[in-house]
Every structure is written in C-alpha cells, then in structure tokens.
CSV table of C-alpha atoms in Angstrom, one decimal:
chain,number,residue,atom,x,y,z
A,1,MET,CA,0.0,0.1,-0.1
A,2,SER,CA,1.2,3.6,-1.0
A,3,ASN,CA,2.5,5.5,2.0
A,4,ASP,CA,1.1,9.1,0.8
A,5,LYS,CA,-2.3,8.1,2.2
A,6,LYS,CA,-4.7,11.5,2.4
A,7,GLY,CA,-6.1,11.9,6.0
A,8,LEU,CA,-6.5,9.6,8.8
A,9,SER,CA,-6.1,5.9,8.3
A,10,ARG,CA,-8.8,3.3,9.7
A,11,ARG,CA,-6.1,2.5,12.5
A,12,ASP,CA,-5.5,6.2,13.4
A,13,PHE,CA,-9.4,6.5,13.3
A,14,LEU,CA,-9.5,3.6,15.9
A,15,LYS,CA,-6.7,4.7,18.2
A,16,THR,CA,-7.5,8.6,18.3
A,17,THR,CA,-11.2,7.6,19.1
A,18,GLY,CA,-10.4,5.3,21.9
A,19,ILE,CA,-12.3,2.7,19.9
A,20,ALA,CA,-9.3,0.3,19.7
A,21,THR,CA,-9.0,0.0,23.5
A,22,GLY,CA,-12.4,-1.6,23.6
A,23,ALA,CA,-15.5,0.3,22.5
A,24,LEU,CA,-15.7,-1.5,19.3
A,25,VAL,CA,-19.0,-2.6,18.9
A,26,GLY,CA,-22.0,-0.6,19.1
A,27,GLY,CA,-22.3,3.1,17.7
A,28,GLY,CA,-22.0,4.5,14.1
A,29,LEU,CA,-18.8,3.3,13.0
A,30,ILE,CA,-19.3,3.1,9.4
A,31,GLY,CA,-18.1,6.7,8.5
A,32,GLY,CA,-14.6,5.9,10.2
A,33,LEU,CA,-14.3,2.2,8.8
A,34,VAL,CA,-15.9,1.9,5.3
A,35,GLY,CA,-13.7,3.6,2.3
A,36,TYR,CA,-11.1,4.5,5.0
A,37,ASN,CA,-8.4,2.7,2.8
A,38,VAL,CA,-8.7,2.4,-1.0
A,39,ASN,CA,-5.7,2.3,-3.0
A,40,LYS,CA,-5.0,4.2,-5.9
A,41,GLU,CA,-6.6,1.7,-8.3
A,42,GLY,CA,-9.9,1.9,-6.1
A,43,GLN,CA,-9.6,-2.0,-5.4
A,44,VAL,CA,-10.3,-3.4,-1.6
A,45,ALA,CA,-7.1,-3.0,0.4
A,46,GLY,CA,-5.8,-6.3,1.1
A,47,THR,CA,-7.4,-8.1,-1.9
A,48,LYS,CA,-4.2,-7.0,-4.3
A,49,GLY,CA,-6.7,-6.4,-6.9
A,50,THR,CA,-8.3,-9.9,-7.3
A,51,THR,CA,-11.9,-10.9,-6.8
A,52,GLY,CA,-11.2,-14.1,-5.2
A,53,VAL,CA,-10.0,-15.0,-1.7
A,54,ASN,CA,-8.3,-18.3,-1.7
A,55,GLU,CA,-5.1,-17.0,-2.0
A,56,GLN,CA,-5.4,-14.7,0.9
A,57,HIS,CA,-6.5,-17.8,3.3
A,58,GLU,CA,-3.4,-20.2,2.0
A,59,ALA,CA,-1.7,-19.6,5.2
A,60,ALA,CA,-4.7,-20.2,7.5
A,61,ILE,CA,-4.8,-23.5,9.3
A,62,ASN,CA,-7.8,-25.8,9.9
A,63,ARG,CA,-10.2,-23.1,7.8
A,64,GLY,CA,-12.8,-24.7,6.0
A,65,LEU,CA,-16.6,-23.5,5.0
A,66,MET,CA,-19.2,-24.9,7.2
A,67,PHE,CA,-22.2,-22.5,6.3
A,68,PHE,CA,-21.7,-21.2,2.8
A,69,GLN,CA,-22.0,-23.5,0.1
A,70,LYS,CA,-21.3,-21.3,-2.9
A,71,MET,CA,-17.9,-19.7,-3.0
A,72,GLU,CA,-19.5,-16.8,-4.8
A,73,ASP,CA,-21.7,-16.1,-1.8
A,74,PHE,CA,-18.6,-16.4,0.5
A,75,ASN,CA,-16.3,-14.1,-1.7
A,76,VAL,CA,-19.3,-11.3,-1.6
A,77,LEU,CA,-19.1,-11.5,2.3
A,78,SER,CA,-15.1,-11.4,2.2
A,79,GLN,CA,-15.2,-8.3,-0.1
A,80,ALA,CA,-17.8,-6.6,2.2
A,81,VAL,CA,-16.0,-7.2,5.7
A,82,GLU,CA,-12.7,-6.3,3.8
A,83,ARG,CA,-14.3,-2.9,3.4
A,84,ILE,CA,-15.1,-2.4,6.6
A,85,PHE,CA,-11.9,-3.5,8.2
A,86,PRO,CA,-9.4,-3.1,5.3
A,87,GLU,CA,-5.7,-4.0,5.1
A,88,ASP,CA,-3.3,-1.2,5.9
A,89,ASP,CA,0.3,-0.6,6.7
A,90,LEU,CA,0.0,-1.6,10.4
A,91,GLY,CA,-1.4,-5.0,9.4
A,92,PRO,CA,-3.8,-7.0,7.8
A,93,GLY,CA,-7.6,-6.6,7.3
A,94,ALA,CA,-10.7,-8.7,7.6
A,95,ILE,CA,-9.4,-11.3,5.0
A,96,GLY,CA,-6.0,-11.5,6.0
A,97,LEU,CA,-7.5,-12.2,9.7
A,98,GLY,CA,-9.7,-14.9,8.7
A,99,VAL,CA,-13.0,-12.8,9.4
A,100,PRO,CA,-14.9,-14.4,6.5
A,101,PHE,CA,-14.1,-18.0,7.9
A,102,PHE,CA,-15.2,-16.8,11.7
A,103,ILE,CA,-18.2,-15.6,9.9
A,104,ASP,CA,-19.0,-18.6,8.2
A,105,ASN,CA,-18.4,-21.0,11.0
A,106,GLN,CA,-20.5,-18.8,13.7
A,107,LEU,CA,-23.4,-19.0,11.0
A,108,ALA,CA,-23.1,-22.8,10.6
A,109,GLY,CA,-23.8,-23.0,14.8
A,110,ASN,CA,-25.7,-21.6,17.5
A,111,TYR,CA,-25.3,-18.0,16.4
A,112,GLY,CA,-26.4,-18.4,13.0
A,113,SER,CA,-29.7,-20.4,14.2
A,114,ASN,CA,-30.4,-18.2,17.1
A,115,VAL,CA,-31.1,-21.8,19.0
A,116,LYS,CA,-30.8,-19.7,22.4
A,117,GLU,CA,-33.2,-16.9,21.8
A,118,TYR,CA,-36.8,-16.7,21.7
A,119,MET,CA,-37.9,-16.6,18.0
A,120,HIS,CA,-41.7,-16.6,18.1
A,121,GLY,CA,-44.2,-14.2,17.3
A,122,PRO,CA,-45.5,-11.4,17.3
A,123,PHE,CA,-43.0,-9.7,15.4
A,124,PHE,CA,-42.9,-5.7,15.5
A,125,ALA,CA,-40.3,-3.2,14.4
A,126,GLY,CA,-37.9,-2.9,17.3
A,127,GLU,CA,-36.4,0.1,18.4
A,128,SER,CA,-32.8,0.9,18.1
A,129,THR,CA,-32.2,0.3,21.9
A,130,GLN,CA,-33.5,-3.1,21.8
A,131,GLY,CA,-31.8,-6.5,20.7
A,132,TYR,CA,-32.5,-8.9,17.7
A,133,GLN,CA,-36.2,-8.4,16.7
A,134,SER,CA,-36.5,-10.2,13.4
A,135,ARG,CA,-38.4,-13.2,12.4
A,136,LEU,CA,-35.4,-14.1,10.4
A,137,THR,CA,-32.6,-16.3,11.9
A,138,ARG,CA,-29.1,-14.6,11.6
A,139,ALA,CA,-28.0,-17.3,9.0
A,140,GLU,CA,-31.3,-16.5,6.8
A,141,MET,CA,-30.7,-12.5,7.2
A,142,PHE,CA,-26.8,-13.1,6.2
A,143,MET,CA,-27.5,-14.8,3.1
A,144,GLN,CA,-30.6,-12.5,2.2
A,145,GLY,CA,-28.0,-9.4,2.8
A,146,ILE,CA,-25.3,-11.0,0.6
A,147,HIS,CA,-27.6,-11.6,-2.3
A,148,LYS,CA,-29.1,-7.9,-1.8
A,149,MET,CA,-25.6,-6.8,-2.3
A,150,ASN,CA,-25.2,-8.7,-5.2
A,151,GLU,CA,-28.7,-7.2,-6.5
A,152,GLU,CA,-27.6,-3.8,-5.7
A,153,ALA,CA,-24.2,-4.3,-7.6
A,154,GLN,CA,-26.1,-5.2,-10.9
A,155,ARG,CA,-28.8,-2.6,-10.4
A,156,ARG,CA,-26.3,0.5,-10.0
A,157,PHE,CA,-23.3,-0.8,-12.1
A,158,ASP,CA,-24.1,-4.0,-14.1
A,159,LYS,CA,-21.5,-6.1,-12.1
A,160,ASN,CA,-21.4,-8.5,-9.5
A,161,PHE,CA,-20.1,-7.0,-6.2
A,162,VAL,CA,-17.0,-8.7,-6.2
A,163,ASP,CA,-16.1,-7.2,-9.5
A,164,LEU,CA,-16.7,-3.5,-8.3
A,165,GLU,CA,-14.1,-1.1,-7.2
A,166,GLY,CA,-13.7,-0.3,-3.8
A,167,ALA,CA,-15.6,3.1,-4.0
A,168,GLN,CA,-18.6,1.4,-5.5
A,169,MET,CA,-18.4,-1.3,-2.7
A,170,ASP,CA,-18.6,1.5,-0.2
A,171,GLU,CA,-21.6,3.2,-2.0
A,172,ILE,CA,-23.8,0.0,-1.7
A,173,LEU,CA,-22.7,-0.7,2.0
A,174,THR,CA,-23.3,2.9,2.8
A,175,ALA,CA,-27.1,2.3,1.4
A,176,PHE,CA,-27.4,-0.5,3.6
A,177,GLN,CA,-26.1,1.3,6.9
A,178,LYS,CA,-28.5,4.3,5.7
A,179,ASN,CA,-31.8,2.0,5.2
A,180,GLU,CA,-32.0,2.6,1.8
A,181,VAL,CA,-32.1,-1.2,0.7
A,182,GLU,CA,-35.3,-3.0,1.1
A,183,MET,CA,-35.2,-6.4,2.8
A,184,LYS,CA,-37.8,-8.7,3.9
A,185,GLY,CA,-37.9,-9.6,7.9
A,186,ALA,CA,-35.4,-7.0,8.8
A,187,SER,CA,-34.0,-3.6,7.5
A,188,SER,CA,-30.9,-3.3,5.7
A,189,GLU,CA,-29.5,-0.7,8.5
A,190,PHE,CA,-29.9,-3.8,11.1
A,191,PHE,CA,-28.2,-6.1,8.6
A,192,PHE,CA,-25.4,-4.0,8.6
A,193,LYS,CA,-25.1,-3.4,12.1
A,194,LEU,CA,-24.9,-7.4,12.5
A,195,LEU,CA,-22.2,-7.6,9.7
A,196,ARG,CA,-20.0,-4.9,11.3
A,197,GLN,CA,-20.3,-6.3,14.7
A,198,ALA,CA,-19.6,-9.7,13.1
A,199,THR,CA,-16.6,-8.5,11.2
A,200,LEU,CA,-15.0,-6.7,14.6
A,201,GLU,CA,-15.8,-9.9,16.6
A,202,GLY,CA,-14.1,-12.0,14.1
A,203,ALA,CA,-11.0,-9.8,13.8
A,204,TYR,CA,-10.5,-9.5,17.7
A,205,ALA,CA,-11.8,-12.9,19.0
A,206,ASP,CA,-9.6,-15.5,20.0
A,207,PRO,CA,-8.0,-17.6,17.2
A,208,ILE,CA,-9.5,-20.8,18.5
A,209,TYR,CA,-12.8,-19.4,16.7
A,210,ASN,CA,-11.0,-19.3,13.4
A,211,GLY,CA,-10.7,-15.4,13.2
A,212,ASN,CA,-7.6,-13.0,14.3
A,213,ILE,CA,-5.3,-15.1,12.5
A,214,ASN,CA,-1.5,-15.4,14.2
A,215,MET,CA,-3.4,-13.4,16.9
A,216,ASP,CA,-2.3,-10.1,14.3
A,217,ALA,CA,-5.1,-8.1,15.5
A,218,TRP,CA,-4.1,-8.7,19.2
A,219,ARG,CA,-0.5,-7.8,18.2
A,220,MET,CA,-1.9,-4.2,16.5
A,221,LYS,CA,-3.6,-3.1,19.8
A,222,GLU,CA,-0.7,-4.8,22.0
A,223,PHE,CA,-3.4,-6.8,23.5
A,224,PRO,CA,-1.7,-9.9,25.7
A,225,GLY,CA,-4.6,-12.3,25.1
A,226,ASN,CA,-5.0,-15.0,27.4
A,227,GLN,CA,-2.2,-14.8,29.7
A,228,MET,CA,-2.0,-17.8,32.4
A,229,THR,CA,-1.0,-15.2,35.2
A,230,TYR,CA,0.7,-12.0,35.4
A,231,LEU,CA,2.1,-12.4,39.2
A,232,ALA,CA,5.8,-12.5,38.0
A,233,HIS,CA,5.4,-8.7,36.9
A,234,ILE,CA,2.7,-7.4,38.5
A,235,GLU,CA,4.9,-5.6,41.1
A,236,LYS,CA,7.3,-4.0,38.4
A,237,GLU,CA,7.3,-0.5,38.1
A,238,GLU,CA,8.2,-0.6,34.2
A,239,PHE,CA,5.6,-1.4,31.4
A,240,MET,CA,5.6,-4.8,30.2
A,241,LYS,CA,4.8,-5.7,26.9
A,242,TYR,CA,3.8,-9.7,26.5
A,243,ASP,CA,3.2,-11.6,23.3
A,244,PRO,CA,-0.3,-12.8,23.0
A,245,VAL,CA,-1.2,-16.0,23.9
A,246,SER,CA,-4.6,-17.8,22.5
A,247,LEU,CA,-6.3,-20.4,24.5
A,248,SER,CA,-5.2,-22.8,22.1
A,249,ASN,CA,-1.9,-22.5,23.3
A,250,MET,CA,-2.2,-22.7,26.8
A,251,GLU,CA,-1.1,-25.9,28.8
A,252,HIS,CA,-3.9,-28.3,30.2
C-alpha cells in the first residue's frame, strides 16, 4: 500500500477515538471504517486487485467452509468485510485475519440459528435500543443481505459485487447502513450493524474461533490475549509488553 495516504488511516481513527481500546461494537462506526483505505486503483485493500479469496487464506490452518455452499456468496461476504476492516500499513484486514471464515463458522452454529433466543411472534419493528427483533435467523439474514448486495451491484453498476471498485462497494454498503435497501424480515440498517459487529468480533476474537489469524489483530493493539498469570510481573514499575497467547496455546 502506498504511504502517501490522505487524511487519517482507519487504524489512526480507531486509536485516536479510543475505539481500539475496547469500545468497538455499537455506535456508528461506518463513517470511520468503510472506505478509509482505498488504494489508487480503487481496489479493496488487502485483495491485491483480485476478486477471489483463496490466495489470501493459504496460510490459514484448519479453516474450511461450514455454512456457505457457494463460493460466490462467500466471496461477497469476504469483500464486504474487507471494506469494513481493510488492510493498511499497520497490519492485515478482515480477509487476512480470517474474518470471513469466522463468520461462516458462526453462522453454521448456534449464532446462525438463534437457537438460544426466543424466536416466536408477534414480530414488531424494534427500537434501536432493543436487541434482535427479526423473525429471520441470523443465517437467513446474512444470506439475504449477501444476495441483496449482489442485486444492488447489478442494478447500479451492471456487475457482480466482487467485480466492483472499492468506492462502488462503499456506496452499496453505505446504502445498507442508511437503510436505503429494501429487505424482508429486517431492515438493511440492522443487517449492516450485524455484519459490522460480526466483522469486528472476528477480527478480535481468540484465534480458536478461526478469526484473528496469528493473533495479528491483538498485536496491533498490543493486547496480551489469554495469559495464564501476571504474578511474576505485577509489582514491577516498568511497562511490560507480552506476546499474545491464544486459548489454544495454553497448557492443560
């Protein structure tokens, strides 16, 4: 990526607003995240101008699709989350961190089926302060949202979503965020919030859940991960920096 960036980078935004220290999920982050890093060619940062995602995941271990049956749907998801959390000079973006696989795996489980949530009627439009209010499961909502992104790409630009330039993808994602896209069973604004939240969770979750590859997102925040103990250093005066530790690395 070129170093002659204009304005704040996405991670500068996260650091200077305090978001990187914990206030990630919730609120309106779209203005600071989507479109923050578009290279000179207008491609999604981190995709090196390609529309597939296989080459970005070659280094990933134990990552396979559990929910998506069509790669074209998975690729739309991948490009969308990369626009929300793009690669920059400080580290990888959503694709490089394995976020698409994290979301895929979550949609295949209890998260996607809302199995532990009350899902019976009556169904009314929820307030912004309320939680999940849709008759759709998250799996159903994600599939509809992904198909709607492709439909919007065809309607606006006569191309598939993955073939768009970065700014065009941003236009569609922003339309979802502003609730300008019609969806059934949920608003496009609510779907976008769900997509953004899942993106951030996949980036910063423990790698045991198939996101945050190599704990690189933790390293960017200097987050120590799941240390067994701090007793050896807790009384030291100087600042201690730890290499992050995943749950999967802990001895049993």
